[in-house]
CSV table of C-alpha atoms in Angstrom, one decimal:
chain,number,residue,atom,x,y,z
A,1,MET,CA,11.4,-34.7,-8.9
A,2,ARG,CA,10.4,-35.6,-12.5
A,3,LYS,CA,12.7,-36.1,-15.4
A,4,VAL,CA,11.7,-34.3,-18.6
A,5,ASN,CA,13.1,-35.6,-21.8
A,6,SER,CA,13.4,-32.8,-24.4
A,7,GLN,CA,14.6,-34.5,-27.6
A,8,ASP,CA,18.0,-35.9,-26.7
A,9,ASN,CA,18.6,-34.1,-23.5
A,10,VAL,CA,17.2,-34.7,-20.1
A,11,PHE,CA,16.5,-32.0,-17.5
A,12,GLU,CA,14.8,-32.2,-14.1
A,13,VAL,CA,11.7,-30.3,-12.9
A,14,GLY,CA,11.1,-30.1,-9.2
A,15,PRO,CA,7.7,-30.9,-7.7
A,16,ARG,CA,7.4,-27.4,-6.3
A,17,GLU,CA,8.0,-25.7,-9.6
A,18,GLU,CA,5.6,-28.2,-11.3
A,19,SER,CA,2.7,-27.5,-8.9
A,20,ARG,CA,3.3,-23.8,-9.0
A,21,SER,CA,3.2,-23.8,-12.7
A,22,LEU,CA,0.0,-25.9,-12.7
A,23,TRP,CA,-1.6,-23.4,-10.4
A,24,GLY,CA,-0.6,-20.5,-12.7
A,25,THR,CA,-1.8,-22.4,-15.7
A,26,TYR,CA,-5.2,-23.4,-14.5
A,27,LEU,CA,-6.1,-20.5,-12.2
A,28,PRO,CA,-7.7,-18.5,-15.0
A,29,TYR,CA,-10.0,-21.4,-15.8
A,30,VAL,CA,-10.9,-21.9,-12.1
A,31,LYS,CA,-11.7,-18.2,-11.9
A,32,ILE,CA,-14.0,-18.5,-15.0
A,33,ALA,CA,-15.8,-21.4,-13.3
A,34,PHE,CA,-16.2,-19.3,-10.1
A,35,GLY,CA,-17.4,-16.4,-12.3
A,36,PHE,CA,-20.2,-18.6,-13.7
A,37,ILE,CA,-21.1,-19.9,-10.2
A,38,GLY,CA,-21.1,-16.3,-9.0
A,39,LEU,CA,-23.5,-15.2,-11.7
A,40,LEU,CA,-25.8,-18.2,-10.9
A,41,ARG,CA,-25.7,-17.3,-7.2
A,42,ASN,CA,-26.6,-13.6,-8.0
A,43,GLY,CA,-29.4,-14.7,-10.4
A,44,LEU,CA,-30.8,-17.1,-7.8
A,45,ALA,CA,-30.6,-14.4,-5.1
A,46,ILE,CA,-32.5,-11.8,-7.2
A,47,TYR,CA,-35.1,-14.5,-8.0
A,48,THR,CA,-35.4,-15.4,-4.3
A,49,ILE,CA,-35.9,-11.7,-3.3
A,50,ALA,CA,-38.4,-11.1,-6.1
A,51,SER,CA,-40.4,-14.3,-5.5
A,52,THR,CA,-40.5,-13.6,-1.7
A,53,GLY,CA,-42.2,-10.3,-2.3
A,54,GLY,CA,-42.1,-6.9,-0.6
A,55,ASP,CA,-44.6,-7.7,2.2
A,56,GLN,CA,-43.2,-11.1,3.0
A,57,LEU,CA,-39.6,-10.3,3.7
A,58,ASP,CA,-39.9,-11.8,7.1
A,59,GLY,CA,-39.8,-15.1,5.3
A,60,LEU,CA,-36.6,-14.3,3.4
A,61,PRO,CA,-33.9,-16.9,3.8
A,62,PHE,CA,-30.3,-15.9,4.5
A,63,LEU,CA,-28.5,-14.7,1.4
A,64,SER,CA,-24.8,-14.3,1.1
A,65,PRO,CA,-23.6,-10.9,2.2
A,66,VAL,CA,-20.8,-11.0,-0.4
A,67,LEU,CA,-22.8,-11.4,-3.6
A,68,TRP,CA,-21.2,-8.2,-4.9
A,69,LEU,CA,-17.8,-9.9,-4.6
A,70,ASP,CA,-18.9,-12.3,-7.3
A,71,ILE,CA,-19.6,-9.4,-9.6
A,72,VAL,CA,-16.2,-7.9,-8.8
A,73,LEU,CA,-14.7,-11.3,-10.0
A,74,VAL,CA,-16.9,-11.2,-13.2
A,75,PHE,CA,-15.7,-7.6,-13.8
A,76,ASP,CA,-12.1,-8.9,-13.4
A,77,LEU,CA,-12.8,-11.6,-16.0
A,78,VAL,CA,-14.7,-9.4,-18.4
A,79,SER,CA,-12.1,-6.6,-18.4
A,80,ASN,CA,-9.4,-9.1,-19.3
A,81,TYR,CA,-10.8,-10.2,-22.6
A,82,SER,CA,-11.0,-7.5,-25.3
A,83,MET,CA,-14.0,-9.1,-27.0
A,84,ILE,CA,-16.2,-8.6,-24.0
A,85,LYS,CA,-14.5,-5.6,-22.5
A,86,PHE,CA,-17.4,-3.4,-23.4
A,87,LEU,CA,-19.4,-5.2,-20.7
A,88,SER,CA,-17.1,-4.1,-17.9
A,89,TYR,CA,-19.0,-0.9,-17.2
A,90,PRO,CA,-22.5,-2.5,-16.9
A,91,VAL,CA,-20.9,-5.2,-14.7
A,92,ALA,CA,-19.3,-2.5,-12.5
A,93,ILE,CA,-22.7,-0.8,-12.1
A,94,LEU,CA,-24.3,-4.2,-11.3
A,95,GLY,CA,-21.6,-4.8,-8.7
A,96,CYS,CA,-22.4,-1.4,-7.0
A,97,ARG,CA,-26.1,-2.3,-6.9
A,98,MET,CA,-25.4,-5.7,-5.4
A,99,TRP,CA,-23.3,-4.1,-2.7
A,100,VAL,CA,-26.3,-1.9,-1.9
A,101,ILE,CA,-28.6,-4.9,-1.9
A,102,CYS,CA,-26.2,-6.8,0.5
A,103,LEU,CA,-26.1,-3.8,2.8
A,104,TRP,CA,-29.9,-3.5,2.7
A,105,LEU,CA,-30.2,-7.3,3.5
A,106,SER,CA,-27.7,-7.1,6.4
A,107,ILE,CA,-29.7,-4.1,7.9
A,108,GLY,CA,-32.9,-6.0,7.3
A,109,TYR,CA,-31.7,-9.2,9.0
A,110,CYS,CA,-30.5,-7.1,12.0
A,111,PHE,CA,-33.2,-4.5,12.5
A,112,LEU,CA,-36.1,-5.0,10.2
A,113,GLY,CA,-37.0,-8.6,11.1
A,114,TYR,CA,-36.2,-10.2,7.7
A,115,GLY,CA,-36.2,-14.0,7.9
A,116,THR,CA,-37.8,-14.1,11.4
A,117,ARG,CA,-40.9,-16.0,10.2
A,118,GLN,CA,-39.5,-19.5,9.9
A,119,TYR,CA,-41.9,-21.9,11.7
A,120,GLN,CA,-45.6,-22.1,12.1
A,121,VAL,CA,-46.7,-23.0,15.7
A,122,LEU,CA,-49.2,-25.9,15.8
A,123,ASN,CA,-49.5,-26.3,19.5
A,124,ILE,CA,-48.2,-24.6,22.6
A,125,PRO,CA,-48.7,-26.3,26.0
A,126,ASP,CA,-50.2,-24.2,28.8
A,127,TYR,CA,-46.8,-23.9,30.6
A,128,CYS,CA,-45.1,-22.5,27.6
A,129,GLN,CA,-47.7,-19.9,26.6
A,130,THR,CA,-46.6,-17.1,29.0
A,131,LEU,CA,-42.9,-17.3,28.6
A,132,GLY,CA,-42.7,-14.6,25.9
A,133,VAL,CA,-40.7,-16.8,23.5
A,134,SER,CA,-41.1,-16.3,19.7
A,135,TRP,CA,-41.5,-19.9,18.6
A,136,GLN,CA,-41.7,-18.9,15.0
A,137,THR,CA,-38.0,-18.0,15.0
A,138,ASP,CA,-35.1,-20.5,15.3
A,139,PRO,CA,-33.0,-19.7,18.4
A,140,ARG,CA,-29.8,-20.2,16.4
A,141,ARG,CA,-30.7,-17.4,14.0
A,142,ALA,CA,-29.0,-14.7,16.1
A,143,ASN,CA,-25.6,-16.4,15.6
A,144,TYR,CA,-26.1,-16.4,11.8
A,145,VAL,CA,-27.1,-12.7,11.8
A,146,ARG,CA,-23.9,-11.9,13.7
A,147,MET,CA,-21.8,-13.9,11.2
A,148,GLN,CA,-23.6,-12.2,8.3
A,149,VAL,CA,-22.7,-8.8,9.6
A,150,ILE,CA,-19.1,-9.8,10.3
A,151,ILE,CA,-18.6,-11.2,6.7
A,152,PHE,CA,-20.2,-8.1,5.1
A,153,SER,CA,-18.1,-5.7,7.3
A,154,SER,CA,-14.9,-7.7,6.6
A,155,ALA,CA,-15.5,-7.7,2.9
A,156,THR,CA,-16.3,-4.0,2.8
A,157,ALA,CA,-13.3,-3.2,4.9
A,158,GLY,CA,-11.2,-5.4,2.7
A,159,PHE,CA,-12.5,-3.6,-0.4
A,160,GLY,CA,-11.6,-0.2,1.2
A,161,VAL,CA,-8.1,-1.4,2.1
A,162,ALA,CA,-7.6,-2.9,-1.4
A,163,LEU,CA,-8.7,0.3,-3.1
A,164,PHE,CA,-6.6,2.5,-0.8
A,165,SER,CA,-3.5,0.3,-1.2
A,166,TYR,CA,-4.0,0.3,-5.0
A,167,LEU,CA,-4.2,4.0,-5.2
A,168,LYS,CA,-1.3,4.4,-2.9
A,169,ILE,CA,1.0,1.9,-4.7
A,170,TYR,CA,0.1,2.5,-8.3
A,171,LEU,CA,-1.0,6.0,-8.7
A,172,PRO,CA,1.9,8.4,-9.0
A,173,SER,CA,-0.2,11.4,-8.2
A,174,ARG,CA,1.2,11.8,-4.7
A,175,ARG,CA,4.5,12.8,-6.2
A,176,ARG,CA,2.9,16.0,-7.3
A,177,TRP,CA,2.8,17.2,-3.7
A,178,ASN,CA,6.4,16.4,-3.0
A,179,VAL,CA,7.9,19.1,-5.1
A,180,PRO,CA,11.7,19.5,-4.4
A,181,THR,CA,13.5,22.8,-4.2
A,182,GLU,CA,15.9,23.8,-6.9
A,183,GLN,CA,18.9,22.9,-4.6
A,184,GLU,CA,17.4,19.5,-3.8
A,185,ALA,CA,16.6,18.8,-7.4
A,186,ALA,CA,20.3,19.6,-8.3
A,187,THR,CA,21.6,17.1,-5.7
A,188,ARG,CA,19.1,14.4,-6.9
A,189,PHE,CA,20.1,14.9,-10.5
A,190,VAL,CA,21.9,11.9,-11.9
A,191,ALA,CA,23.2,12.2,-15.4
A,192,PRO,CA,21.6,9.6,-17.6
A,193,ILE,CA,23.9,6.8,-18.8
A,194,ALA,CA,24.4,6.9,-22.5
A,195,PRO,CA,22.6,3.9,-24.0
A,196,SER,CA,24.8,1.3,-25.5
A,197,GLU,CA,24.0,0.1,-29.0
A,198,PRO,CA,21.0,-2.1,-28.6
A,199,ALA,CA,21.1,-5.5,-30.1
A,200,PRO,CA,18.4,-6.1,-32.7
A,201,GLU,CA,15.3,-7.5,-31.0
A,202,THR,CA,14.5,-10.9,-32.3
A,203,TRP,CA,10.9,-11.9,-33.2
A,204,ILE,CA,10.8,-14.4,-30.3
A,205,GLN,CA,12.0,-11.7,-27.9
A,206,ARG,CA,9.1,-9.4,-29.0
A,207,ARG,CA,6.8,-12.3,-28.6
A,208,ILE,CA,8.0,-13.0,-25.1
A,209,LYS,CA,7.7,-9.4,-24.2
A,210,GLN,CA,4.2,-9.4,-25.4
A,211,PHE,CA,3.2,-12.1,-22.9
A,212,GLY,CA,4.2,-9.9,-19.9
A,213,VAL,CA,3.9,-12.1,-16.8
A,214,TRP,CA,4.8,-15.2,-18.7
A,215,LYS,CA,8.1,-13.6,-19.6
A,216,ARG,CA,10.0,-14.9,-16.6
A,217,LYS,CA,8.5,-18.3,-16.9
A,218,VAL,CA,9.7,-18.5,-20.5
A,219,LEU,CA,13.2,-17.3,-19.6
A,220,GLY,CA,13.4,-19.6,-16.6
A,221,ARG,CA,12.4,-22.6,-18.7
A,222,LEU,CA,14.8,-22.0,-21.5
A,223,PRO,CA,17.3,-24.8,-21.4
A,224,ARG,CA,20.9,-23.8,-21.3
A,225,TYR,CA,22.1,-25.7,-24.3
A,226,PRO,CA,24.7,-25.0,-27.0
A,227,ALA,CA,23.7,-22.4,-29.6
A,228,GLY,CA,21.9,-23.6,-32.7
A,229,GLU,CA,20.0,-26.4,-31.2
A,230,GLN,CA,16.2,-26.6,-31.4
A,231,ARG,CA,14.3,-26.8,-28.1
A,232,GLU,CA,10.7,-26.9,-27.2
A,233,LEU,CA,9.1,-24.7,-24.6
A,234,THR,CA,5.6,-25.5,-23.5
A,235,LEU,CA,3.6,-23.1,-21.4
A,236,LEU,CA,0.0,-24.1,-21.8
A,237,ARG,CA,-0.1,-27.3,-23.8
A,238,PRO,CA,-3.7,-27.6,-24.8
A,239,PHE,CA,-4.0,-23.9,-25.9
A,240,THR,CA,-0.7,-23.0,-27.4
A,241,ILE,CA,0.5,-21.9,-30.8
A,242,PRO,CA,3.9,-23.1,-31.9
A,243,TYR,CA,6.4,-20.5,-33.2
A,244,VAL,CA,10.0,-21.1,-34.5
A,245,GLY,CA,12.6,-18.3,-34.3
A,246,PRO,CA,16.0,-17.2,-33.0
A,247,PHE,CA,16.5,-16.4,-29.3
A,248,ARG,CA,19.9,-15.6,-27.8
A,249,GLY,CA,21.7,-17.1,-30.7
A,250,ARG,CA,19.6,-20.3,-30.8
A,251,THR,CA,16.7,-21.4,-32.8
A,252,VAL,CA,13.8,-22.3,-30.6
A,253,LEU,CA,10.4,-23.8,-31.0
A,254,PHE,CA,8.4,-21.6,-28.7
A,255,ARG,CA,4.8,-22.6,-27.8
A,256,ALA,CA,3.0,-19.4,-26.7
A,257,PRO,CA,-0.3,-19.4,-25.0
A,258,ALA,CA,-3.3,-18.5,-27.2
A,259,PHE,CA,-4.3,-15.7,-24.8
A,260,LYS,CA,-2.4,-13.3,-22.5
A,261,LYS,CA,-2.3,-14.1,-18.8
A,262,PRO,CA,-3.8,-11.1,-17.0
A,263,GLU,CA,-1.7,-8.8,-15.0
A,264,LEU,CA,-2.6,-8.0,-11.4
A,265,HIS,CA,-4.6,-4.9,-12.3
A,266,LEU,CA,-7.2,-3.1,-10.2
A,267,SER,CA,-10.1,-5.6,-10.3
A,268,GLU,CA,-7.8,-8.6,-9.6
A,269,HIS,CA,-6.1,-6.6,-6.8
A,270,LEU,CA,-9.5,-5.8,-5.3
A,271,THR,CA,-10.8,-9.4,-5.6
A,272,THR,CA,-7.7,-10.9,-4.1
A,273,ILE,CA,-7.4,-8.6,-1.1
A,274,VAL,CA,-11.1,-8.8,-0.3
A,275,GLN,CA,-11.0,-12.6,-0.5
A,276,ILE,CA,-8.2,-12.6,2.0
A,277,PHE,CA,-10.3,-10.5,4.3
A,278,VAL,CA,-13.4,-12.8,4.1
A,279,LEU,CA,-11.4,-16.1,4.3
A,280,PHE,CA,-11.2,-16.2,8.1
A,281,PRO,CA,-14.9,-15.1,8.7
A,282,PHE,CA,-16.0,-17.9,6.3
A,283,ILE,CA,-13.8,-20.5,8.2
A,284,ALA,CA,-15.4,-19.2,11.4
A,285,GLY,CA,-18.9,-19.5,9.9
A,286,PHE,CA,-18.1,-23.1,8.8
A,287,LEU,CA,-17.0,-24.1,12.3
A,288,MET,CA,-20.1,-22.4,13.7
A,289,ALA,CA,-22.4,-24.2,11.3
A,290,VAL,CA,-20.8,-27.5,12.1
A,291,ILE,CA,-21.4,-27.0,15.8
A,292,LEU,CA,-25.0,-25.7,15.4
A,293,ASN,CA,-25.9,-28.5,13.0
A,294,SER,CA,-24.0,-31.3,14.8
A,295,HIS,CA,-26.9,-33.8,14.9
A,296,ALA,CA,-29.8,-34.9,12.8
A,297,TYR,CA,-32.4,-34.0,15.4
A,298,LEU,CA,-32.2,-30.7,17.3
A,299,LEU,CA,-34.6,-30.3,20.2
A,300,LEU,CA,-33.7,-26.9,21.4
A,301,GLY,CA,-34.9,-25.5,24.7
A,302,GLN,CA,-35.9,-21.9,25.5
A,303,LYS,CA,-36.9,-21.0,29.1
A,304,GLY,CA,-37.7,-24.7,29.9
A,305,CYS,CA,-39.8,-25.4,26.8
A,306,TYR,CA,-38.6,-27.3,23.7
A,307,GLY,CA,-39.1,-27.3,20.0
A,308,SER,CA,-37.8,-29.4,17.2
A,309,TYR,CA,-35.7,-27.4,14.6
A,310,VAL,CA,-34.4,-28.3,11.1
A,311,SER,CA,-30.8,-29.5,11.0
A,312,GLY,CA,-28.6,-28.8,8.0
A,313,ARG,CA,-26.0,-31.5,9.0
A,314,PHE,CA,-25.8,-32.9,5.4
A,315,GLY,CA,-26.6,-29.6,3.6
A,316,TYR,CA,-30.3,-30.6,3.5
A,317,LEU,CA,-29.6,-33.3,1.0
A,318,ASP,CA,-31.0,-35.9,3.4
A,319,LEU,CA,-34.3,-34.0,3.7
A,320,GLN,CA,-36.7,-35.1,0.9
A,321,LEU,CA,-39.4,-32.5,1.6
A,322,VAL,CA,-37.0,-29.6,1.2
A,323,ASN,CA,-37.4,-28.0,-2.3
A,324,PHE,CA,-34.6,-28.1,-4.8
A,325,ARG,CA,-34.0,-24.3,-4.7
A,326,VAL,CA,-33.1,-24.5,-1.0
A,327,LYS,CA,-30.6,-27.3,-1.7
A,328,LEU,CA,-29.1,-25.5,-4.7
A,329,SER,CA,-28.7,-22.3,-2.7
A,330,THR,CA,-27.0,-24.2,0.1
A,331,TRP,CA,-24.6,-26.0,-2.1
A,332,LEU,CA,-23.7,-22.9,-4.2
A,333,GLY,CA,-22.9,-21.0,-1.1
A,334,LEU,CA,-25.7,-18.5,-1.6
A,335,ASN,CA,-27.4,-19.5,1.7
A,336,THR,CA,-24.7,-18.1,4.0
B,1,MET,CA,-31.1,-32.0,23.4
B,2,VAL,CA,-29.4,-33.2,20.2
B,3,THR,CA,-29.4,-36.7,18.9
B,4,ASP,CA,-29.1,-38.8,15.7
B,5,SER,CA,-31.7,-41.4,16.9
B,6,LEU,CA,-35.3,-41.0,16.1
B,7,LEU,CA,-36.2,-43.3,18.9
B,8,ASP,CA,-34.5,-40.9,21.4
B,9,VAL,CA,-36.6,-38.1,19.9
B,10,CYS,CA,-39.8,-40.1,20.4
B,11,HIS,CA,-38.9,-40.9,24.1
B,12,PHE,CA,-38.0,-37.3,24.8
B,13,VAL,CA,-41.3,-35.9,23.3
B,14,ALA,CA,-43.4,-38.5,25.1
B,15,ASN,CA,-41.8,-37.7,28.4
B,16,ALA,CA,-41.9,-33.9,27.9
B,17,ALA,CA,-45.2,-33.5,26.2
B,18,GLN,CA,-46.3,-30.6,28.5
B,19,TYR,CA,-43.1,-28.7,27.7
B,20,PHE,CA,-42.9,-29.5,24.0
B,21,VAL,CA,-44.0,-26.9,21.4
B,22,SER,CA,-45.1,-28.3,18.1
B,23,ILE,CA,-43.7,-26.3,15.2
B,24,VAL,CA,-43.4,-26.9,11.4
B,25,PRO,CA,-41.2,-25.0,8.9
B,26,ILE,CA,-43.3,-22.8,6.7
B,27,THR,CA,-40.8,-20.6,4.8
B,28,THR,CA,-37.4,-21.2,3.3
B,29,ALA,CA,-36.0,-19.0,6.0
B,30,ALA,CA,-36.3,-22.0,8.3
B,31,TYR,CA,-33.4,-23.6,6.5
B,32,LEU,CA,-30.5,-21.8,8.1
B,33,PRO,CA,-27.0,-21.7,6.4
B,34,SER,CA,-25.3,-25.1,6.5
B,35,TRP,CA,-21.5,-25.7,6.8
B,36,VAL,CA,-21.5,-26.5,3.0
B,37,GLY,CA,-22.1,-22.9,2.0
B,38,TYR,CA,-19.4,-21.6,4.2
B,39,LEU,CA,-17.0,-24.2,3.0
B,40,VAL,CA,-17.7,-23.4,-0.7
B,41,GLN,CA,-17.2,-19.7,0.0
B,42,ALA,CA,-14.0,-20.3,2.0
B,43,ALA,CA,-12.6,-22.5,-0.8
B,44,GLN,CA,-13.3,-19.8,-3.4
B,45,ALA,CA,-11.7,-17.2,-1.2
B,46,LEU,CA,-8.6,-19.4,-0.7
B,47,ILE,CA,-8.2,-20.2,-4.4
B,48,GLU,CA,-8.7,-16.6,-5.5
B,49,SER,CA,-6.3,-15.2,-3.0
B,50,TRP,CA,-3.8,-17.6,-4.3
B,51,SER,CA,-3.4,-15.5,-7.4
B,52,LEU,CA,-1.7,-12.8,-5.2
B,53,VAL,CA,0.8,-15.4,-4.0
B,54,LEU,CA,1.5,-16.4,-7.6
B,55,HIS,CA,1.9,-12.8,-8.6
B,56,LEU,CA,4.3,-12.0,-5.8
B,57,HIS,CA,6.3,-15.2,-6.6
B,58,THR,CA,6.8,-14.7,-10.3
């Protein structure tokens, strides 16, 4: 519990309210950061595919099956700001294309042998030559392919559910099919209540209404002090514009955010629901990767013969010969 | 066999030379996904899904 001193009066702010407010304040910035990381991830993925070449896709590394989800997030951000809103359509088209690329990659990893040429065999002892083992492919690869498919399927299912729920909740079109009979309509009819004389809307009230989602926060934070006193309301300290005006019979100094906090519209709804769907597959992937890369040296056996395989125990940071692009792909979450 | 000791690796290879296949990574495909990538993606998913919690709460 923290005591906040507002001019002469002291009121208390609970830790729960404080942390929730902090999340609400900084979440847009975190999303912008993730948007940039997502764009970097997509750019790196396209560069990796292009540089690998059409006839060498058997040497293609694992690329995230949810690259298109990054573009959905970028669409969400772009469609929120009027200055760059015109970019939302090209971004939506790019997102669709990335989904197709991710689908193609998933099919390729499963059935077309993408990423199977991993190692060059230098020497096979006589005993191991007739076992029919493909030594150029890591035996752990099959687990990652399964995880790739699970993540892609979960994300796609999540997208379908999110889109369906959005249409079901927000679109009133279904009402069209529920046409009541004249008798039913008569029983449903409720005479409208005559509106009372509305009080003139103050400038501050209009301002609060303009900020939509922030409205409740503003009202919740208005201190209940005697009329006429001047109080300060801070929503987003570094990026606020101060306004002075009447509100509920008092004069208040109201600090409004410089931009409007986005509503939970279609793109945000989609991003959020899909992220919930992929959260648990990613946690499962994390646990799987921890187990499969548990030690620095992995001497894995196949039918009685052994080979030494690369371990990503420290995200390849400990391996000096690994090129920078592989390390960057790993740490950006592209290599999943 | 998995180990953190290079000495153990040398002992193992010396004793199992007739069963040990020498291989070297040649493509970037050899570097399979690490736990780091999944953790980054999971953290992103968790943070982004938090906006729904915030929205329902306000």
